[in-house]
Short mmCIF file of C-alpha atoms and ligand atoms in Angstrom, two decimals:
data_model
loop_
_atom_site.label_atom_id
_atom_site.label_comp_id
_atom_site.label_asym_id
_atom_site.label_seq_id
_atom_site.Cartn_x
_atom_site.Cartn_y
_atom_site.Cartn_z
CA MET A 1 -68.13 -13.47 76.53
CA LYS A 2 -69.18 -16.10 74.03
CA GLN A 3 -71.71 -13.61 72.57
CA PHE A 4 -68.96 -10.98 72.30
CA ALA A 5 -66.67 -13.43 70.47
CA LYS A 6 -69.45 -14.29 68.07
CA LYS A 7 -70.13 -10.59 67.33
CA SER A 8 -66.41 -9.92 66.85
CA LEU A 9 -66.16 -12.81 64.46
CA VAL A 10 -69.12 -11.50 62.41
CA LEU A 11 -67.56 -8.02 62.37
CA PHE A 12 -64.21 -9.45 61.37
CA ILE A 13 -65.73 -11.43 58.50
CA ALA A 14 -67.70 -8.36 57.35
CA LEU A 15 -64.58 -6.18 57.42
CA PHE A 16 -62.57 -8.87 55.70
CA PHE A 17 -65.06 -9.15 52.86
CA THR A 18 -65.42 -5.35 52.57
CA ALA A 19 -61.63 -5.04 52.32
CA ALA A 20 -61.46 -7.95 49.88
CA LEU A 21 -64.23 -6.46 47.78
CA SER A 22 -62.69 -2.97 47.76
CA ALA A 23 -59.36 -4.45 46.68
CA LYS A 24 -60.99 -6.54 43.99
CA THR A 25 -59.72 -6.12 40.45
CA PRO A 26 -62.31 -5.88 37.68
CA LYS A 27 -62.22 -8.78 35.28
CA TYR A 28 -64.09 -6.95 32.51
CA ILE A 29 -63.56 -3.26 31.69
CA PHE A 30 -65.60 -1.22 29.21
CA TYR A 31 -64.07 2.17 28.37
CA CYS A 32 -66.70 4.06 26.36
CA ILE A 33 -65.78 7.35 24.67
CA GLY A 34 -68.29 9.62 22.95
CA ASP A 35 -66.15 11.64 20.54
CA GLY A 36 -67.15 15.29 20.88
CA MET A 37 -69.90 14.42 23.39
CA SER A 38 -70.47 17.32 25.78
CA PHE A 39 -72.92 17.64 28.65
CA ALA A 40 -75.18 19.45 26.14
CA HIS A 41 -75.08 16.49 23.70
CA VAL A 42 -76.09 14.18 26.54
CA MET A 43 -78.82 16.61 27.64
CA ALA A 44 -80.18 17.11 24.11
CA THR A 45 -80.42 13.34 23.61
CA GLN A 46 -82.01 12.92 27.05
CA LEU A 47 -84.60 15.61 26.21
CA PHE A 48 -85.27 13.87 22.90
CA TYR A 49 -86.00 10.65 24.85
CA GLU A 50 -88.05 12.39 27.54
CA ASN A 51 -90.28 14.08 25.00
CA GLY A 52 -91.75 10.86 23.75
CA ASN A 53 -89.06 9.74 21.34
CA TYR A 54 -88.11 6.65 23.32
CA GLU A 55 -85.89 4.08 21.77
CA ASP A 56 -87.26 0.61 22.55
CA GLY A 57 -89.14 2.08 25.51
CA ASN A 58 -86.03 3.60 27.08
CA GLU A 59 -86.79 6.84 28.85
CA SER A 60 -83.25 7.77 29.72
CA LEU A 61 -79.69 7.37 28.52
CA VAL A 62 -78.45 4.34 30.42
CA PHE A 63 -75.30 5.98 31.79
CA LEU A 64 -77.15 8.95 33.34
CA ASP A 65 -78.14 6.61 36.17
CA PHE A 66 -74.62 5.35 36.83
CA PRO A 67 -73.71 6.05 40.47
CA VAL A 68 -70.36 7.77 39.82
CA ARG A 69 -70.54 11.05 37.89
CA SER A 70 -68.15 13.91 37.43
CA ALA A 71 -66.76 16.46 34.99
CA ILE A 72 -63.27 16.24 33.54
CA ARG A 73 -60.89 18.67 31.86
CA THR A 74 -59.64 17.86 28.40
CA TYR A 75 -56.89 20.41 27.53
CA ALA A 76 -53.83 19.34 25.50
CA ASN A 77 -50.22 20.04 26.48
CA ASN A 78 -50.00 22.98 24.06
CA SER A 79 -53.63 24.08 23.73
CA LEU A 80 -56.68 24.64 25.92
CA ILE A 81 -58.76 23.27 23.07
CA THR A 82 -57.69 19.71 22.35
CA CYS A 83 -58.03 17.39 19.37
CA SER A 84 -58.89 13.69 19.30
CA ALA A 85 -55.18 12.77 19.00
CA ALA A 86 -54.02 14.59 22.15
CA ALA A 87 -57.22 13.77 24.05
CA GLY A 88 -57.12 10.11 22.96
CA THR A 89 -53.50 9.92 24.11
CA ALA A 90 -54.46 11.37 27.50
CA LEU A 91 -57.35 8.91 27.85
CA ALA A 92 -55.25 5.92 26.74
CA THR A 93 -51.87 6.64 28.33
CA GLY A 94 -52.40 9.13 31.16
CA HIS A 95 -50.11 11.75 29.63
CA LYS A 96 -50.84 15.19 28.19
CA THR A 97 -49.35 15.67 24.74
CA ASN A 98 -49.44 18.16 21.87
CA LEU A 99 -52.15 18.39 19.22
CA ALA A 100 -51.95 15.74 16.47
CA HIS A 101 -49.68 13.50 18.59
CA ILE A 102 -51.01 9.94 18.97
CA GLY A 103 -49.54 7.78 21.73
CA ILE A 104 -46.37 9.89 21.82
CA GLY A 105 -45.34 12.74 24.11
CA PRO A 106 -44.58 16.34 23.05
CA ASP A 107 -40.98 15.08 22.51
CA LYS A 108 -42.37 12.31 20.24
CA GLN A 109 -41.18 9.62 22.63
CA PRO A 110 -43.59 6.66 22.80
CA LEU A 111 -46.08 6.46 25.66
CA THR A 112 -47.70 3.25 26.89
CA SER A 113 -51.46 2.73 26.76
CA VAL A 114 -53.40 0.89 29.46
CA ALA A 115 -54.72 -1.39 26.74
CA LYS A 116 -51.20 -2.62 25.95
CA GLN A 117 -50.42 -2.99 29.65
CA LEU A 118 -53.56 -5.06 30.19
CA ARG A 119 -52.74 -7.16 27.10
CA ASP A 120 -49.35 -7.90 28.69
CA LYS A 121 -51.09 -8.87 31.93
CA GLY A 122 -53.12 -11.49 30.05
CA TYR A 123 -56.35 -9.65 29.25
CA ALA A 124 -58.13 -9.95 25.90
CA ILE A 125 -58.35 -6.55 24.22
CA GLY A 126 -61.04 -5.09 21.97
CA ILE A 127 -60.91 -1.72 20.19
CA ILE A 128 -64.19 -0.70 18.60
CA THR A 129 -65.17 2.50 16.79
CA SER A 130 -67.86 3.76 14.45
CA GLY A 131 -65.06 5.73 12.77
CA GLN A 132 -61.87 4.59 11.08
CA LEU A 133 -59.70 2.22 13.12
CA ASP A 134 -56.58 4.18 12.19
CA ASP A 135 -58.10 7.50 13.31
CA ALA A 136 -56.98 9.25 16.47
CA THR A 137 -59.10 7.89 19.33
CA PRO A 138 -58.75 4.14 18.64
CA ALA A 139 -55.14 4.63 17.46
CA ALA A 140 -54.13 6.19 20.79
CA PHE A 141 -54.72 2.78 22.41
CA TYR A 142 -52.28 0.90 20.14
CA ALA A 143 -50.07 3.29 18.11
CA GLY A 144 -47.33 5.87 18.59
CA GLN A 145 -47.26 8.23 15.59
CA MET A 146 -48.12 11.69 14.33
CA ARG A 147 -51.74 11.77 13.22
CA ASN A 148 -50.97 12.14 9.53
CA ASP A 149 -48.83 8.98 9.43
CA THR A 150 -52.01 6.98 8.95
CA TYR A 151 -50.59 3.99 7.06
CA GLN A 152 -48.03 3.35 9.82
CA ILE A 153 -50.78 3.74 12.45
CA GLY A 154 -52.81 1.09 10.60
CA LYS A 155 -49.84 -1.30 10.66
CA GLU A 156 -49.40 -0.78 14.38
CA GLY A 157 -52.99 -1.93 14.85
CA ALA A 158 -51.93 -5.34 13.52
CA ASP A 159 -48.68 -5.23 15.51
CA SER A 160 -50.70 -4.70 18.71
CA GLN A 161 -52.00 -8.28 18.47
CA PHE A 162 -55.19 -7.07 20.17
CA ASP A 163 -57.87 -9.73 19.91
CA PHE A 164 -60.76 -7.81 18.35
CA LEU A 165 -60.49 -4.70 16.20
CA ALA A 166 -63.62 -3.23 14.64
CA GLY A 167 -64.34 0.00 12.81
CA SER A 168 -65.60 1.46 9.54
CA THR A 169 -62.36 0.92 7.63
CA LEU A 170 -58.64 1.58 7.52
CA MET A 171 -58.38 4.86 5.68
CA LYS A 172 -54.88 4.37 4.23
CA PRO A 173 -54.71 0.82 2.81
CA PHE A 174 -51.55 1.64 0.77
CA ASN A 175 -48.34 3.43 1.60
CA ARG A 176 -48.11 5.95 -1.24
CA ARG A 177 -44.64 7.10 -0.16
CA ASP A 178 -43.26 3.56 -0.19
CA PRO A 179 -45.03 1.17 -2.61
CA SER A 180 -42.91 -1.76 -1.37
CA GLN A 181 -45.01 -1.68 1.81
CA PRO A 182 -47.84 -4.25 1.92
CA TYR A 183 -51.54 -3.69 1.31
CA ILE A 184 -52.75 -3.06 4.84
CA TYR A 185 -55.33 -5.87 4.95
CA ASP A 186 -52.66 -8.35 3.78
CA TYR A 187 -50.47 -7.10 6.60
CA TYR A 188 -53.25 -7.89 9.11
CA ARG A 189 -53.57 -11.39 7.60
CA GLN A 190 -49.81 -11.89 7.88
CA LYS A 191 -50.08 -10.94 11.54
CA GLY A 192 -52.71 -13.60 12.21
CA TYR A 193 -55.91 -11.60 11.77
CA THR A 194 -59.01 -12.79 9.97
CA VAL A 195 -60.49 -9.86 8.04
CA CYS A 196 -64.31 -9.79 8.15
CA ARG A 197 -66.53 -7.42 6.19
CA GLY A 198 -69.92 -6.46 7.61
CA PRO A 199 -72.24 -8.48 9.87
CA GLU A 200 -72.48 -11.38 7.40
CA GLY A 201 -68.73 -11.59 6.97
CA TYR A 202 -68.27 -11.60 10.71
CA ASN A 203 -70.93 -14.26 11.32
CA SER A 204 -69.27 -16.64 8.87
CA LYS A 205 -65.77 -16.19 10.35
CA LYS A 206 -66.39 -15.44 14.00
CA ASN A 207 -64.58 -18.50 15.29
CA ALA A 208 -61.26 -17.09 14.10
CA ASP A 209 -58.71 -16.26 16.77
CA LYS A 210 -58.01 -12.61 16.02
CA ILE A 211 -60.59 -10.51 14.18
CA LEU A 212 -60.43 -7.33 12.12
CA LEU A 213 -64.03 -6.31 11.39
CA VAL A 214 -64.73 -3.50 8.90
CA ASP A 215 -67.55 -2.31 6.64
CA THR A 216 -68.48 -4.16 3.44
CA ASP A 217 -67.76 -1.06 1.34
CA THR A 218 -64.14 -1.53 0.22
CA THR A 219 -64.06 2.01 -1.20
CA LEU A 220 -65.03 3.55 2.14
CA LYS A 221 -62.41 5.98 3.43
CA LYS A 222 -64.57 7.48 6.13
CA TRP A 223 -66.58 6.58 9.18
CA LEU A 224 -69.65 4.31 9.01
CA PRO A 225 -72.66 5.88 7.30
CA TYR A 226 -74.48 8.05 9.86
CA VAL A 227 -77.26 6.29 11.79
CA ILE A 228 -79.79 8.78 10.37
CA GLU A 229 -79.22 7.44 6.83
CA ARG A 230 -77.69 3.99 7.36
CA GLU A 231 -79.37 1.11 5.55
CA PRO A 232 -80.82 -1.58 7.83
CA GLY A 233 -78.57 -4.63 8.28
CA LYS A 234 -75.36 -2.66 7.66
CA LEU A 235 -72.49 -2.61 10.11
CA GLY A 236 -73.13 -0.39 13.14
CA LEU A 237 -71.55 0.28 16.53
CA GLU A 238 -74.05 -1.91 18.39
CA PHE A 239 -73.30 -4.93 16.21
CA MET A 240 -69.57 -4.45 16.71
CA VAL A 241 -69.95 -4.15 20.50
CA GLN A 242 -72.20 -7.21 20.73
CA ALA A 243 -69.80 -9.22 18.57
CA GLY A 244 -66.84 -7.96 20.62
CA ILE A 245 -68.43 -8.95 23.93
CA GLU A 246 -69.21 -12.47 22.67
CA LYS A 247 -65.76 -12.87 21.18
CA LEU A 248 -63.74 -11.57 24.11
CA TYR A 249 -65.84 -13.30 26.77
CA LYS A 250 -65.16 -16.65 25.10
CA LYS A 251 -61.39 -16.21 25.43
CA LYS A 252 -61.21 -18.36 28.53
CA ASN A 253 -57.43 -18.58 28.39
CA LYS A 254 -57.39 -14.84 29.20
CA LYS A 255 -57.80 -13.17 32.60
CA GLY A 256 -60.76 -11.10 31.40
CA PHE A 257 -61.12 -8.33 28.85
CA PHE A 258 -60.70 -4.62 28.22
CA MET A 259 -62.88 -3.04 25.55
CA MET A 260 -62.66 0.52 24.21
CA ILE A 261 -65.86 1.65 22.50
CA GLU A 262 -65.85 4.92 20.55
CA GLY A 263 -68.95 6.72 19.28
CA ALA A 264 -66.90 8.59 16.68
CA SER A 265 -69.54 10.38 14.65
CA ILE A 266 -71.06 12.45 17.45
CA ASP A 267 -68.05 14.64 16.64
CA HIS A 268 -68.38 14.34 12.86
CA ALA A 269 -72.01 15.50 12.99
CA SER A 270 -71.26 18.32 15.42
CA HIS A 271 -68.51 20.02 13.38
CA PRO A 272 -71.12 21.06 10.77
CA ARG A 273 -73.72 21.81 13.50
CA ASP A 274 -76.18 19.05 12.60
CA ILE A 275 -78.14 18.30 15.80
CA ALA A 276 -80.52 15.64 14.45
CA THR A 277 -77.59 13.59 13.12
CA ALA A 278 -75.60 14.15 16.34
CA ILE A 279 -78.53 13.02 18.53
CA LYS A 280 -78.98 9.84 16.46
CA GLU A 281 -75.24 9.12 16.86
CA THR A 282 -75.48 9.73 20.63
CA ILE A 283 -78.41 7.29 20.75
CA GLU A 284 -76.32 4.63 19.00
CA PHE A 285 -73.53 5.26 21.51
CA ASP A 286 -76.04 4.97 24.38
CA ARG A 287 -77.41 1.73 22.98
CA SER A 288 -73.87 0.37 22.75
CA VAL A 289 -73.21 1.32 26.39
CA ARG A 290 -76.51 -0.43 27.19
CA LEU A 291 -75.01 -3.68 25.82
CA ALA A 292 -72.10 -3.23 28.23
CA TYR A 293 -74.62 -2.55 31.01
CA GLU A 294 -76.52 -5.77 30.20
CA PHE A 295 -73.21 -7.62 30.52
CA TYR A 296 -72.53 -5.83 33.81
CA LYS A 297 -75.90 -6.99 35.18
CA LYS A 298 -74.81 -10.60 34.59
CA HIS A 299 -71.34 -10.02 36.10
CA PRO A 300 -71.89 -7.13 38.56
CA ASP A 301 -68.96 -7.89 40.88
CA GLU A 302 -66.44 -8.28 38.06
CA THR A 303 -67.38 -5.56 35.56
CA LEU A 304 -66.41 -1.89 35.40
CA ILE A 305 -68.00 0.50 32.89
CA ILE A 306 -66.56 3.96 32.27
CA VAL A 307 -68.29 6.48 29.99
CA THR A 308 -66.71 9.78 29.01
CA ALA A 309 -65.79 12.02 26.05
CA ASP A 310 -62.53 13.26 24.56
CA HIS A 311 -63.69 16.87 24.11
CA GLU A 312 -66.74 18.92 23.24
CA THR A 313 -67.54 19.74 19.60
CA GLY A 314 -69.56 22.65 18.23
CA GLY A 315 -70.19 24.67 21.39
CA LEU A 316 -73.64 23.13 21.62
CA THR A 317 -76.19 24.85 23.86
CA ILE A 318 -79.68 23.86 24.93
CA GLY A 319 -81.60 26.94 23.78
CA GLU A 320 -80.40 30.27 22.44
CA THR A 321 -82.73 32.58 24.35
CA THR A 322 -84.83 32.17 27.51
CA THR A 323 -88.01 32.18 25.45
CA HIS A 324 -86.71 29.55 23.08
CA PRO A 325 -89.30 26.94 22.05
CA PHE A 326 -88.23 23.28 22.12
CA ASN A 327 -89.51 20.78 19.58
CA TRP A 328 -87.48 17.60 20.06
CA GLU A 329 -89.81 15.59 17.82
CA TYR A 330 -88.54 17.65 14.84
CA VAL A 331 -85.34 15.58 15.06
CA ASN A 332 -87.35 12.70 13.58
CA TYR A 333 -88.24 14.65 10.42
CA GLN A 334 -84.66 15.04 9.18
CA LYS A 335 -84.05 12.16 6.77
CA MET A 336 -80.37 12.54 5.95
CA SER A 337 -77.31 14.22 7.40
CA LYS A 338 -76.48 17.81 6.51
CA GLU A 339 -73.39 16.42 4.80
CA SER A 340 -75.35 14.07 2.50
CA LEU A 341 -78.00 16.69 1.80
CA SER A 342 -75.23 19.11 0.81
CA LYS A 343 -73.76 16.55 -1.58
CA LEU A 344 -77.20 15.98 -3.08
CA PHE A 345 -77.73 19.72 -3.58
CA GLN A 346 -74.25 20.20 -4.98
CA LYS A 347 -74.91 17.51 -7.57
CA MET A 348 -78.33 18.91 -8.47
CA ARG A 349 -76.91 22.44 -8.67
CA GLU A 350 -74.13 21.31 -10.99
CA THR A 351 -76.44 19.32 -13.26
CA GLY A 352 -79.07 22.08 -13.25
CA GLU A 353 -81.68 19.72 -11.79
CA ILE A 354 -82.98 22.34 -9.38
CA ASP A 355 -84.10 25.21 -11.55
CA THR A 356 -87.07 26.57 -9.59
CA TRP A 357 -87.62 27.56 -5.96
CA GLU A 358 -90.66 25.28 -5.73
CA LYS A 359 -88.61 22.23 -6.77
CA THR A 360 -85.83 23.21 -4.36
CA LYS A 361 -88.29 23.77 -1.51
CA LYS A 362 -89.88 20.36 -2.12
CA ILE A 363 -86.54 18.54 -1.78
CA LEU A 364 -85.66 20.51 1.34
CA ALA A 365 -89.10 19.76 2.80
CA GLU A 366 -88.83 16.01 2.11
CA ASN A 367 -85.46 15.79 3.87
CA THR A 368 -85.88 18.20 6.79
CA GLY A 369 -89.62 18.32 7.52
CA LEU A 370 -89.62 22.13 7.03
CA TRP A 371 -92.98 23.35 5.63
CA ASP A 372 -94.43 19.78 5.52
CA LYS A 373 -94.36 19.13 9.28
CA ILE A 374 -92.57 22.15 10.72
CA PRO A 375 -94.10 25.63 10.28
CA VAL A 376 -91.91 28.11 8.37
CA ASN A 377 -92.97 31.77 8.45
CA ALA A 378 -92.80 34.17 5.51
CA GLY A 379 -89.64 35.91 6.77
CA GLU A 380 -87.81 32.58 7.22
CA GLU A 381 -88.83 31.41 3.75
CA ALA A 382 -87.76 34.74 2.23
CA GLN A 383 -84.27 34.28 3.72
CA LEU A 384 -83.97 30.75 2.32
CA MET A 385 -85.22 31.98 -1.07
CA GLN A 386 -82.61 34.74 -1.08
CA CYS A 387 -79.93 32.15 -0.40
CA TYR A 388 -81.34 30.04 -3.25
CA TYR A 389 -81.09 32.95 -5.70
CA GLU A 390 -77.56 33.84 -4.62
CA THR A 391 -76.07 30.37 -4.55
CA ILE A 392 -78.06 28.36 -7.04
CA VAL A 393 -79.43 30.86 -9.56
CA LYS A 394 -76.55 33.39 -9.47
CA LYS A 395 -73.94 30.87 -8.18
CA SER A 396 -72.18 33.65 -6.28
CA SER A 397 -71.66 32.38 -2.71
CA LYS A 398 -68.94 30.17 -1.30
CA GLN A 399 -69.59 26.90 0.50
CA GLU A 400 -69.55 26.68 4.29
CA ILE A 401 -66.35 24.77 5.07
CA THR A 402 -65.95 22.79 8.30
CA LEU A 403 -63.34 20.25 9.37
CA TYR A 404 -64.87 17.24 7.65
CA ALA A 405 -67.30 18.61 5.09
CA LYS A 406 -68.25 21.37 2.72
CA SER A 407 -71.85 22.47 3.02
CA GLU A 408 -74.03 24.05 0.39
CA PRO A 409 -75.09 27.47 1.80
CA LEU A 410 -78.79 26.76 1.22
CA VAL A 411 -78.55 23.43 3.05
CA ALA A 412 -76.52 25.09 5.82
CA ASP A 413 -79.25 27.75 6.21
CA ALA A 414 -82.08 25.19 6.17
CA ILE A 415 -80.38 22.97 8.79
CA ALA A 416 -79.55 26.04 10.91
CA LEU A 417 -83.25 26.98 10.82
CA LEU A 418 -84.21 23.41 11.77
CA ASN A 419 -81.68 23.41 14.66
CA LYS A 420 -83.19 26.68 15.90
CA LYS A 421 -86.70 25.26 15.74
CA ILE A 422 -85.60 22.10 17.57
CA GLY A 423 -84.20 24.46 20.19
CA VAL A 424 -80.40 24.29 20.15
CA GLY A 425 -77.60 26.75 19.48
CA TRP A 426 -73.99 26.33 18.40
CA THR A 427 -70.99 28.63 18.83
CA SER A 428 -68.21 26.81 16.97
CA PHE A 429 -67.45 24.68 13.94
CA SER A 430 -64.61 23.12 15.91
CA HIS A 431 -63.88 21.68 19.36
CA THR A 432 -64.29 23.76 22.51
CA GLY A 433 -62.41 23.76 25.81
CA GLY A 434 -65.13 22.99 28.35
CA PHE A 435 -65.57 20.14 30.80
CA VAL A 436 -66.87 16.83 29.47
CA PRO A 437 -68.98 14.32 31.39
CA PHE A 438 -67.72 11.22 33.18
CA TYR A 439 -69.85 8.30 34.42
CA ALA A 440 -68.92 4.95 35.95
CA ILE A 441 -70.57 1.88 37.44
CA GLY A 442 -69.43 -1.47 38.77
CA CYS A 443 -66.34 -3.00 40.29
CA GLN A 444 -64.05 -0.24 41.67
CA ALA A 445 -66.16 2.51 40.07
CA ARG A 446 -65.95 4.55 43.29
CA GLN A 447 -62.21 4.93 42.71
CA PHE A 448 -63.11 7.26 39.82
CA GLY A 449 -65.41 9.47 41.92
CA ALA A 450 -63.09 12.42 42.45
CA LEU A 451 -61.54 12.73 39.00
CA ASN A 452 -61.33 16.08 37.28
CA ASP A 453 -58.84 15.55 34.46
CA ASN A 454 -58.77 13.09 31.57
CA ILE A 455 -55.28 11.74 32.39
CA GLU A 456 -56.56 10.50 35.75
CA ILE A 457 -58.78 7.89 34.07
CA PRO A 458 -56.01 5.58 32.76
CA ASN A 459 -53.96 6.29 35.86
CA THR A 460 -56.88 5.13 38.05
CA ILE A 461 -57.30 2.05 35.85
CA ARG A 462 -53.62 1.32 36.48
CA LYS A 463 -54.13 1.77 40.23
CA ILE A 464 -57.08 -0.62 40.47
CA MET A 465 -55.46 -3.12 38.09
CA LYS A 466 -52.21 -2.91 40.07
CA ILE A 467 -50.19 -1.85 37.02
CA LYS A 468 -47.05 0.16 37.74
ZN1 ZN B 501 -63.56 16.68 15.94
#
C-alpha cells in the first residue's frame, strides 16, 4: 500500500509538471520572417552549404533541424498572390486583408498586432529588418495605414514606443504633402528614441532607453546594401539581431521580450531572378536565426523561435530539366548583385566606356565568373554578343523592368546564364501563390505543429500567451 502511494505520488508530480510545462508561457519570442523565402530558397541555400560552401563550418541551415515543421498558405483577402503588406498584416494581426493594406482590414479599420498586445502585457519589443523600417513587413507590427502612406507609417513606428527598432533607414523622412510635419528622425527623438547610425553609432549610445538603429548612409532610401557587395563593418542583420537581443534581455523591468526579425532582401534579390544574391541574403537570415538559437540554448524552457516567410518570390525551382547540372560553387564567383551590375553597365553604356566586346566580356567575367571560372560555350557567347550589339552598340533594346529595379538586357542575359549553370529556374518576376515553410522550436513550439495558414501564427501566439 505504501509502495502504491509512493508510485501515485511520483505519477502525480510527473503529471503536474507536464501540465505545468505545457501551460508555460514563453518569456522570449523570436518571430523570424524571410521575405519571399520559399521552400526552394531554403533548399537552394541548403544545397549551397552541403556542396562545400559552409559558413563557419555550418553544414545546414539552423532552422531545418527545428522539431516543428509545416507549410502555410499565404493568400490575401482579395488575391491568391499576396504582397508583403497583406501578408505582413496576416502574420502580425491574424487577419486577412487586401493588397497594400498594412495593419488595417479590407474596410481600412485598424487591426491589432500581437507585438502591440505583448507590449501592453509588459514585454519589451524589438522590430528588426534588413529593409526599410517603414516598409510593409515591419510596419504591419506597429502601423495601420495604406502602404503608400510611408511618412505616416514612419511616425507610427515612434508612436509604438517599442523598445528597439532597427533597419536600413526610414524611406520618407519628410512629409512632402504637409511641410509643417516634423523631420522623421526629430519625431523619434521627441518620442524618447535615441537615433543611432551604424554599428559604431549604436555602440556609443547603446545604454539609451529606446533605440532607433539605422544605416550610416543618410541618403539611403532603400534596404541595406546586399550581403554579396556589402563592405565589411557596415550595418547588417546579424549585428542588429545581436544588439537587439542584448538590449531587450537587459530590460529586467519587463516580463520578457518579443522580437520580429525580417530578412527583407531575399525578396528584393528574387524579383530580378538573382540566385547568388538571394542565397547570400538567405545565409544572412539563417545566421541571424542562429543567434536566436544560441539564445534559446541558454534559455531552452523560456524561449520560442518561429521561422517562416510572407510569400514566395520569383517562382524559384531547383533545376529546369531532369538532366540539369548543379554547380553551387558558382554562387561564390558572382561579385555584385544583378542590380548593381546593371547600374554599372548603364553608366558605362551612357559614357561610352564599353566600346568593344572584349572589354565588355572582361567586366562581365570579373563580376560573374563566366569564362574565367565557369565554362561558356560558343553558342552561349554568341547570344551574349548579339545582346551586346543590340543594346550597347545599336542601343535598340528596352531594359528588363522588375518591381524594384531596371536591368540592362546584357546583364540580365549574363545573370540568367549564370543561374542556369548554377542549376536553378525562375517562372516569375513577382510573388507566387504557393505554400511557404514554417519551422519552430522551444517553449510551446508544439502548439504550432498543425498550422496551415499564415493567420494562425499570431492567433496561436495569442493562445499560448493567453491574450484575448
Ligand atoms: Zn516582393
